[in-house]
PDB file of C-alpha atoms in Angstrom:
ATOM      1  CA  GLY U   1     -83.943 -23.694  23.849  1.00 43.00           C
ATOM      2  CA  ARG U   2     -85.353 -27.392  23.628  1.00 41.00           C
ATOM      3  CA  GLU U   3     -87.891 -26.685  20.262  1.00 46.00           C
ATOM      4  CA  MET U   4     -84.554 -26.693  18.460  1.00 45.00           C
ATOM      5  CA  LEU U   5     -83.253 -29.765  19.253  1.00 45.00           C
ATOM      6  CA  ILE U   6     -85.154 -32.168  16.981  1.00 48.00           C
ATOM      7  CA  ASN U   7     -83.528 -35.665  16.718  1.00 54.00           C
ATOM      8  CA  VAL U   8     -84.778 -37.289  13.752  1.00 59.00           C
ATOM      9  CA  THR U   9     -81.317 -38.807  12.284  1.00 75.00           C
ATOM     10  CA  ARG U  10     -80.284 -41.898  11.384  1.00 86.00           C
ATOM     11  CA  PHE U  11     -77.195 -44.121   9.753  1.00 92.00           C
ATOM     12  CA  PHE U  12     -77.657 -43.064   5.853  1.00 90.00           C
ATOM     13  CA  ARG U  13     -80.200 -41.437   6.290  1.00 82.00           C
ATOM     14  CA  ASP U  14     -81.461 -40.255   2.969  1.00 82.00           C
ATOM     15  CA  THR U  15     -79.833 -43.518   1.268  1.00 84.00           C
ATOM     16  CA  GLU U  16     -79.911 -41.456  -2.375  1.00 87.00           C
ATOM     17  CA  ALA U  17     -78.282 -38.592  -1.134  1.00 87.00           C
ATOM     18  CA  PHE U  18     -75.124 -40.513   0.848  1.00 89.00           C
ATOM     19  CA  ALA U  19     -75.254 -42.630  -2.218  1.00 90.00           C
ATOM     20  CA  TRP U  20     -74.204 -39.577  -4.416  1.00 90.00           C
ATOM     21  CA  LEU U  21     -71.431 -38.699  -1.289  1.00 91.00           C
ATOM     22  CA  GLU U  22     -70.207 -41.674  -1.387  1.00 92.00           C
ATOM     23  CA  GLN U  23     -69.579 -41.586  -5.122  1.00 90.00           C
ATOM     24  CA  HIS U  24     -69.047 -38.261  -6.407  1.00 89.00           C
ATOM     25  CA  VAL U  25     -67.398 -36.170  -3.260  1.00 91.00           C
ATOM     26  CA  ILE U  26     -65.490 -38.958  -0.539  1.00 93.00           C
ATOM     27  CA  ALA U  27     -63.747 -41.062  -3.310  1.00 88.00           C
ATOM     28  CA  LYS U  28     -62.768 -37.274  -4.815  1.00 88.00           C
ATOM     29  CA  LEU U  29     -61.176 -36.157  -1.370  1.00 88.00           C
ATOM     30  CA  VAL U  30     -59.622 -39.350  -0.852  1.00 87.00           C
ATOM     31  CA  GLU U  31     -57.994 -39.157  -4.419  1.00 83.00           C
ATOM     32  CA  GLU U  32     -57.843 -35.435  -4.384  1.00 77.00           C
ATOM     33  CA  SER U  33     -55.441 -34.531  -1.566  1.00 60.00           C
ATOM     34  CA  GLY U  34     -51.963 -35.250  -1.083  1.00 58.00           C
ATOM     35  CA  SER U  35     -50.994 -38.842   0.430  1.00 55.00           C
ATOM     36  CA  ASP U  36     -50.217 -37.321   3.615  1.00 61.00           C
ATOM     37  CA  THR U  37     -52.573 -34.506   4.149  1.00 84.00           C
ATOM     38  CA  GLU U  38     -55.459 -35.326   6.774  1.00 90.00           C
ATOM     39  CA  VAL U  39     -59.203 -34.873   5.159  1.00 93.00           C
ATOM     40  CA  ARG U  40     -61.259 -32.623   7.533  1.00 94.00           C
ATOM     41  CA  VAL U  41     -64.914 -32.508   7.674  1.00 96.00           C
ATOM     42  CA  TRP U  42     -67.655 -30.715   9.583  1.00 97.00           C
ATOM     43  CA  VAL U  43     -70.967 -32.087  10.747  1.00 96.00           C
ATOM     44  CA  ALA U  44     -73.010 -29.122  11.855  1.00 95.00           C
ATOM     45  CA  GLY U  45     -75.893 -30.045  14.038  1.00 93.00           C
ATOM     46  CA  CYS U  46     -74.745 -33.738  14.682  1.00 93.00           C
ATOM     47  CA  SER U  47     -77.450 -34.358  17.106  1.00 92.00           C
ATOM     48  CA  THR U  48     -76.728 -37.723  18.402  1.00 93.00           C
ATOM     49  CA  GLY U  49     -73.922 -39.069  16.266  1.00 95.00           C
ATOM     50  CA  GLU U  50     -74.972 -41.154  13.335  1.00 95.00           C
ATOM     51  CA  GLU U  51     -73.531 -38.844  10.643  1.00 94.00           C
ATOM     52  CA  ALA U  52     -71.223 -38.219  11.394  1.00 97.00           C
ATOM     53  CA  TYR U  53     -70.191 -41.826  12.345  1.00 97.00           C
ATOM     54  CA  SER U  54     -71.695 -42.899   8.921  1.00 96.00           C
ATOM     55  CA  LEU U  55     -69.184 -40.385   6.835  1.00 96.00           C
ATOM     56  CA  ALA U  56     -66.180 -41.907   8.995  1.00 97.00           C
ATOM     57  CA  ILE U  57     -67.430 -45.069   7.873  1.00 97.00           C
ATOM     58  CA  LEU U  58     -67.809 -44.045   3.882  1.00 96.00           C
ATOM     59  CA  LEU U  59     -64.269 -42.043   4.125  1.00 96.00           C
ATOM     60  CA  ASP U  60     -63.027 -45.272   5.965  1.00 96.00           C
ATOM     61  CA  GLU U  61     -64.179 -48.055   2.591  1.00 96.00           C
ATOM     62  CA  ALA U  62     -63.131 -45.203   0.516  1.00 95.00           C
ATOM     63  CA  LEU U  63     -59.362 -45.034   1.815  1.00 94.00           C
ATOM     64  CA  ARG U  64     -59.069 -48.659   2.255  1.00 94.00           C
ATOM     65  CA  ALA U  65     -59.800 -49.144  -1.400  1.00 93.00           C
ATOM     66  CA  ALA U  66     -57.563 -46.193  -1.758  1.00 91.00           C
ATOM     67  CA  ASP U  67     -55.435 -47.942  -0.353  1.00 91.00           C
ATOM     68  CA  SER U  68     -54.715 -44.222   1.317  1.00 88.00           C
ATOM     69  CA  ARG U  69     -52.586 -43.471   5.065  1.00 86.00           C
ATOM     70  CA  LYS U  70     -54.508 -40.172   5.194  1.00 90.00           C
ATOM     71  CA  ARG U  71     -55.624 -39.501   8.303  1.00 92.00           C
ATOM     72  CA  VAL U  72     -59.651 -38.240   8.622  1.00 94.00           C
ATOM     73  CA  LYS U  73     -60.243 -35.897  10.871  1.00 96.00           C
ATOM     74  CA  ILE U  74     -64.250 -34.934  11.947  1.00 97.00           C
ATOM     75  CA  PHE U  75     -65.544 -32.549  13.635  1.00 98.00           C
ATOM     76  CA  ALA U  76     -68.963 -33.183  14.680  1.00 97.00           C
ATOM     77  CA  THR U  77     -71.131 -30.166  17.068  1.00 97.00           C
ATOM     78  CA  ASP U  78     -74.086 -29.490  18.093  1.00 95.00           C
ATOM     79  CA  VAL U  79     -75.864 -26.927  20.520  1.00 93.00           C
ATOM     80  CA  ASP U  80     -77.598 -30.196  22.323  1.00 93.00           C
ATOM     81  CA  VAL U  81     -75.248 -31.310  25.190  1.00 94.00           C
ATOM     82  CA  ASP U  82     -76.982 -33.567  25.865  1.00 94.00           C
ATOM     83  CA  ALA U  83     -77.165 -35.255  22.261  1.00 93.00           C
ATOM     84  CA  ILE U  84     -73.173 -34.615  21.768  1.00 96.00           C
ATOM     85  CA  ALA U  85     -72.937 -37.044  25.153  1.00 95.00           C
ATOM     86  CA  ASP U  86     -74.672 -39.745  23.475  1.00 93.00           C
ATOM     87  CA  ALA U  87     -73.131 -39.233  19.809  1.00 95.00           C
ATOM     88  CA  SER U  88     -69.779 -39.656  21.875  1.00 95.00           C
ATOM     89  CA  LEU U  89     -70.921 -42.800  23.569  1.00 94.00           C
ATOM     90  CA  GLY U  90     -71.574 -44.451  19.988  1.00 95.00           C
ATOM     91  CA  ARG U  91     -74.235 -46.927  21.831  1.00 94.00           C
ATOM     92  CA  TYR U  92     -77.004 -47.375  19.409  1.00 94.00           C
ATOM     93  CA  ALA U  93     -79.788 -49.200  18.890  1.00 92.00           C
ATOM     94  CA  ALA U  94     -80.549 -52.756  17.479  1.00 93.00           C
ATOM     95  CA  GLU U  95     -83.040 -51.090  15.107  1.00 92.00           C
ATOM     96  CA  ILE U  96     -79.449 -49.643  12.979  1.00 94.00           C
ATOM     97  CA  ARG U  97     -80.009 -53.132  11.479  1.00 93.00           C
ATOM     98  CA  ALA U  98     -82.464 -51.343   8.963  1.00 92.00           C
ATOM     99  CA  ASP U  99     -79.553 -48.585   7.818  1.00 93.00           C
ATOM    100  CA  VAL U 100     -76.153 -50.281   8.267  1.00 95.00           C
ATOM    101  CA  SER U 101     -75.421 -53.301   6.060  1.00 95.00           C
ATOM    102  CA  ARG U 102     -74.363 -56.808   7.720  1.00 95.00           C
ATOM    103  CA  GLU U 103     -70.596 -55.665   6.624  1.00 97.00           C
ATOM    104  CA  ARG U 104     -70.741 -52.844   7.380  1.00 97.00           C
ATOM    105  CA  LEU U 105     -72.052 -53.630  11.420  1.00 97.00           C
ATOM    106  CA  GLU U 106     -69.129 -56.588  11.285  1.00 97.00           C
ATOM    107  CA  ARG U 107     -66.533 -54.047  10.683  1.00 97.00           C
ATOM    108  CA  TYR U 108     -67.275 -50.930  12.475  1.00 98.00           C
ATOM    109  CA  PHE U 109     -69.434 -52.039  15.280  1.00 97.00           C
ATOM    110  CA  THR U 110     -69.330 -54.596  17.631  1.00 96.00           C
ATOM    111  CA  ALA U 111     -72.503 -56.168  19.382  1.00 94.00           C
ATOM    112  CA  SER U 112     -73.407 -54.559  23.227  1.00 88.00           C
ATOM    113  CA  GLY U 113     -76.128 -55.795  25.106  1.00 88.00           C
ATOM    114  CA  ASP U 114     -79.519 -55.359  23.014  1.00 89.00           C
ATOM    115  CA  GLY U 115     -77.547 -52.735  20.590  1.00 93.00           C
ATOM    116  CA  TYR U 116     -73.829 -51.902  19.015  1.00 96.00           C
ATOM    117  CA  SER U 117     -71.380 -49.394  19.689  1.00 96.00           C
ATOM    118  CA  VAL U 118     -69.257 -48.101  17.156  1.00 97.00           C
ATOM    119  CA  ARG U 119     -65.706 -49.124  17.220  1.00 97.00           C
ATOM    120  CA  GLN U 120     -62.375 -47.438  18.532  1.00 95.00           C
ATOM    121  CA  GLU U 121     -61.138 -47.078  15.887  1.00 94.00           C
ATOM    122  CA  VAL U 122     -64.282 -45.375  14.045  1.00 96.00           C
ATOM    123  CA  ARG U 123     -65.105 -43.102  17.132  1.00 96.00           C
ATOM    124  CA  GLN U 124     -61.205 -41.773  17.238  1.00 95.00           C
ATOM    125  CA  GLN U 125     -61.739 -40.260  13.984  1.00 96.00           C
ATOM    126  CA  VAL U 126     -64.322 -38.132  15.459  1.00 98.00           C
ATOM    127  CA  VAL U 127     -64.207 -35.003  17.482  1.00 97.00           C
ATOM    128  CA  PHE U 128     -67.272 -34.525  19.373  1.00 97.00           C
ATOM    129  CA  ALA U 129     -68.302 -30.904  20.448  1.00 97.00           C
ATOM    130  CA  THR U 130     -71.180 -28.706  21.551  1.00 96.00           C
ATOM    131  CA  HIS U 131     -71.024 -25.572  19.778  1.00 96.00           C
ATOM    132  CA  ASN U 132     -73.803 -22.784  18.611  1.00 94.00           C
ATOM    133  CA  MET U 133     -73.370 -22.584  14.593  1.00 92.00           C
ATOM    134  CA  ILE U 134     -75.369 -18.953  14.799  1.00 91.00           C
ATOM    135  CA  SER U 135     -72.691 -17.652  17.076  1.00 93.00           C
ATOM    136  CA  ASP U 136     -69.588 -19.706  17.945  1.00 94.00           C
ATOM    137  CA  PRO U 137     -66.400 -19.106  15.246  1.00 91.00           C
ATOM    138  CA  PRO U 138     -66.444 -21.159  12.323  1.00 93.00           C
ATOM    139  CA  PHE U 139     -64.184 -24.194  11.895  1.00 94.00           C
ATOM    140  CA  SER U 140     -61.176 -23.927   9.326  1.00 93.00           C
ATOM    141  CA  ASN U 141     -59.933 -25.144   6.208  1.00 93.00           C
ATOM    142  CA  ILE U 142     -62.199 -27.690   5.937  1.00 94.00           C
ATOM    143  CA  ASP U 143     -62.782 -30.671   3.029  1.00 93.00           C
ATOM    144  CA  LEU U 144     -66.993 -31.274   3.482  1.00 94.00           C
ATOM    145  CA  ILE U 145     -69.544 -29.494   5.860  1.00 95.00           C
ATOM    146  CA  CYS U 146     -72.339 -31.978   6.721  1.00 93.00           C
ATOM    147  CA  CYS U 147     -75.458 -29.458   7.841  1.00 90.00           C
ATOM    148  CA  ARG U 148     -78.656 -31.548   6.134  1.00 84.00           C
ATOM    149  CA  ASN U 149     -81.920 -30.089   7.781  1.00 77.00           C
ATOM    150  CA  VAL U 150     -81.083 -27.909   9.981  1.00 82.00           C
ATOM    151  CA  LEU U 151     -81.010 -24.346   8.150  1.00 84.00           C
ATOM    152  CA  ILE U 152     -84.716 -24.863   7.656  1.00 79.00           C
ATOM    153  CA  TYR U 153     -85.272 -24.716  10.852  1.00 79.00           C
ATOM    154  CA  PHE U 154     -83.613 -20.636  11.297  1.00 85.00           C
ATOM    155  CA  GLN U 155     -84.832 -17.573   9.974  1.00 87.00           C
ATOM    156  CA  GLN U 156     -83.511 -16.040   6.683  1.00 87.00           C
ATOM    157  CA  PRO U 157     -81.000 -13.827   7.941  1.00 90.00           C
ATOM    158  CA  ILE U 158     -79.293 -15.951  10.367  1.00 90.00           C
ATOM    159  CA  GLN U 159     -79.534 -19.428   7.606  1.00 89.00           C
ATOM    160  CA  GLN U 160     -77.265 -16.601   5.593  1.00 89.00           C
ATOM    161  CA  LYS U 161     -75.221 -15.338   8.435  1.00 92.00           C
ATOM    162  CA  VAL U 162     -74.825 -19.681   9.225  1.00 92.00           C
ATOM    163  CA  ILE U 163     -73.795 -20.210   5.028  1.00 89.00           C
ATOM    164  CA  ALA U 164     -71.692 -17.350   4.802  1.00 90.00           C
ATOM    165  CA  ALA U 165     -69.666 -18.864   7.308  1.00 93.00           C
ATOM    166  CA  PHE U 166     -69.846 -21.823   6.443  1.00 93.00           C
ATOM    167  CA  HIS U 167     -67.908 -20.716   2.965  1.00 90.00           C
ATOM    168  CA  PHE U 168     -65.366 -19.118   5.288  1.00 92.00           C
ATOM    169  CA  SER U 169     -64.644 -22.673   6.543  1.00 94.00           C
ATOM    170  CA  LEU U 170     -64.227 -24.415   3.444  1.00 93.00           C
ATOM    171  CA  ARG U 171     -61.529 -24.845   1.525  1.00 89.00           C
ATOM    172  CA  ARG U 172     -60.934 -23.851  -2.005  1.00 84.00           C
ATOM    173  CA  ARG U 173     -62.304 -26.744  -3.593  1.00 85.00           C
ATOM    174  CA  GLY U 174     -64.799 -27.831  -0.453  1.00 89.00           C
ATOM    175  CA  VAL U 175     -68.269 -28.915  -0.234  1.00 90.00           C
ATOM    176  CA  ALA U 176     -71.547 -28.401   1.790  1.00 88.00           C
ATOM    177  CA  PHE U 177     -73.859 -31.199   2.108  1.00 88.00           C
ATOM    178  CA  PHE U 178     -77.553 -29.870   3.097  1.00 83.00           C
ATOM    179  CA  GLY U 179     -80.688 -31.120   2.877  1.00 76.00           C
ATOM    180  CA  LYS U 180     -83.282 -31.475   0.738  1.00 67.00           C
ATOM    181  CA  SER U 181     -85.356 -28.608   1.931  1.00 63.00           C
ATOM    182  CA  GLU U 182     -82.624 -26.376   2.062  1.00 62.00           C
ATOM    183  CA  SER U 183     -80.401 -24.106  -0.782  1.00 60.00           C
ATOM    184  CA  VAL U 184     -78.089 -21.685  -0.075  1.00 56.00           C
ATOM    185  CA  GLY U 185     -80.156 -18.685  -1.322  1.00 57.00           C
ATOM    186  CA  GLU U 186     -78.510 -15.453  -1.756  1.00 52.00           C
ATOM    187  CA  LEU U 187     -75.089 -17.164  -1.642  1.00 50.00           C
ATOM    188  CA  LYS U 188     -75.590 -19.362  -4.506  1.00 54.00           C
ATOM    189  CA  SER U 189     -72.874 -17.162  -5.930  1.00 50.00           C
ATOM    190  CA  HIS U 190     -69.978 -18.380  -3.351  1.00 49.00           C
ATOM    191  CA  PHE U 191     -70.844 -22.194  -3.549  1.00 49.00           C
TER     192      PHE U 191
END
């Protein structure tokens, strides 16, 4: 039901967490996998898409810095059909200027009306789909799972089920990126 769908997302939400991700995870993903491979990311509970596009931007910057030809595929999923529709449009209000630097706005967005649209080349890297992380089968061979501030709304047994599915999804050296108030609980040994 709608009561689960609390859309409180922003670009690069929680700056410190994104900075850490950029330095310790993204750069490594770009370096480690072979030159011709694809970096695969799953943003579970992507809401209106800001987080998925934030990751696409960080990956693009890292690939440019490393002069890498690697492809990026970001699966961004949510149970909320309306949020997914908004996310795939990639149109955001002018307020994103508070969270997105001028350089990034110029490189990755185009001004449209009283807001901004994510550029086509960034949107092409992100596949938005309706997906229920509790009951639908998980994606596979994922390098990075981003699921932030979603699990806290689930009961413990459901949390554990979802986290086990994430564990199944990740490649051997894959990384799971959760929200501040979340932990993997009893499944710590898996991560």
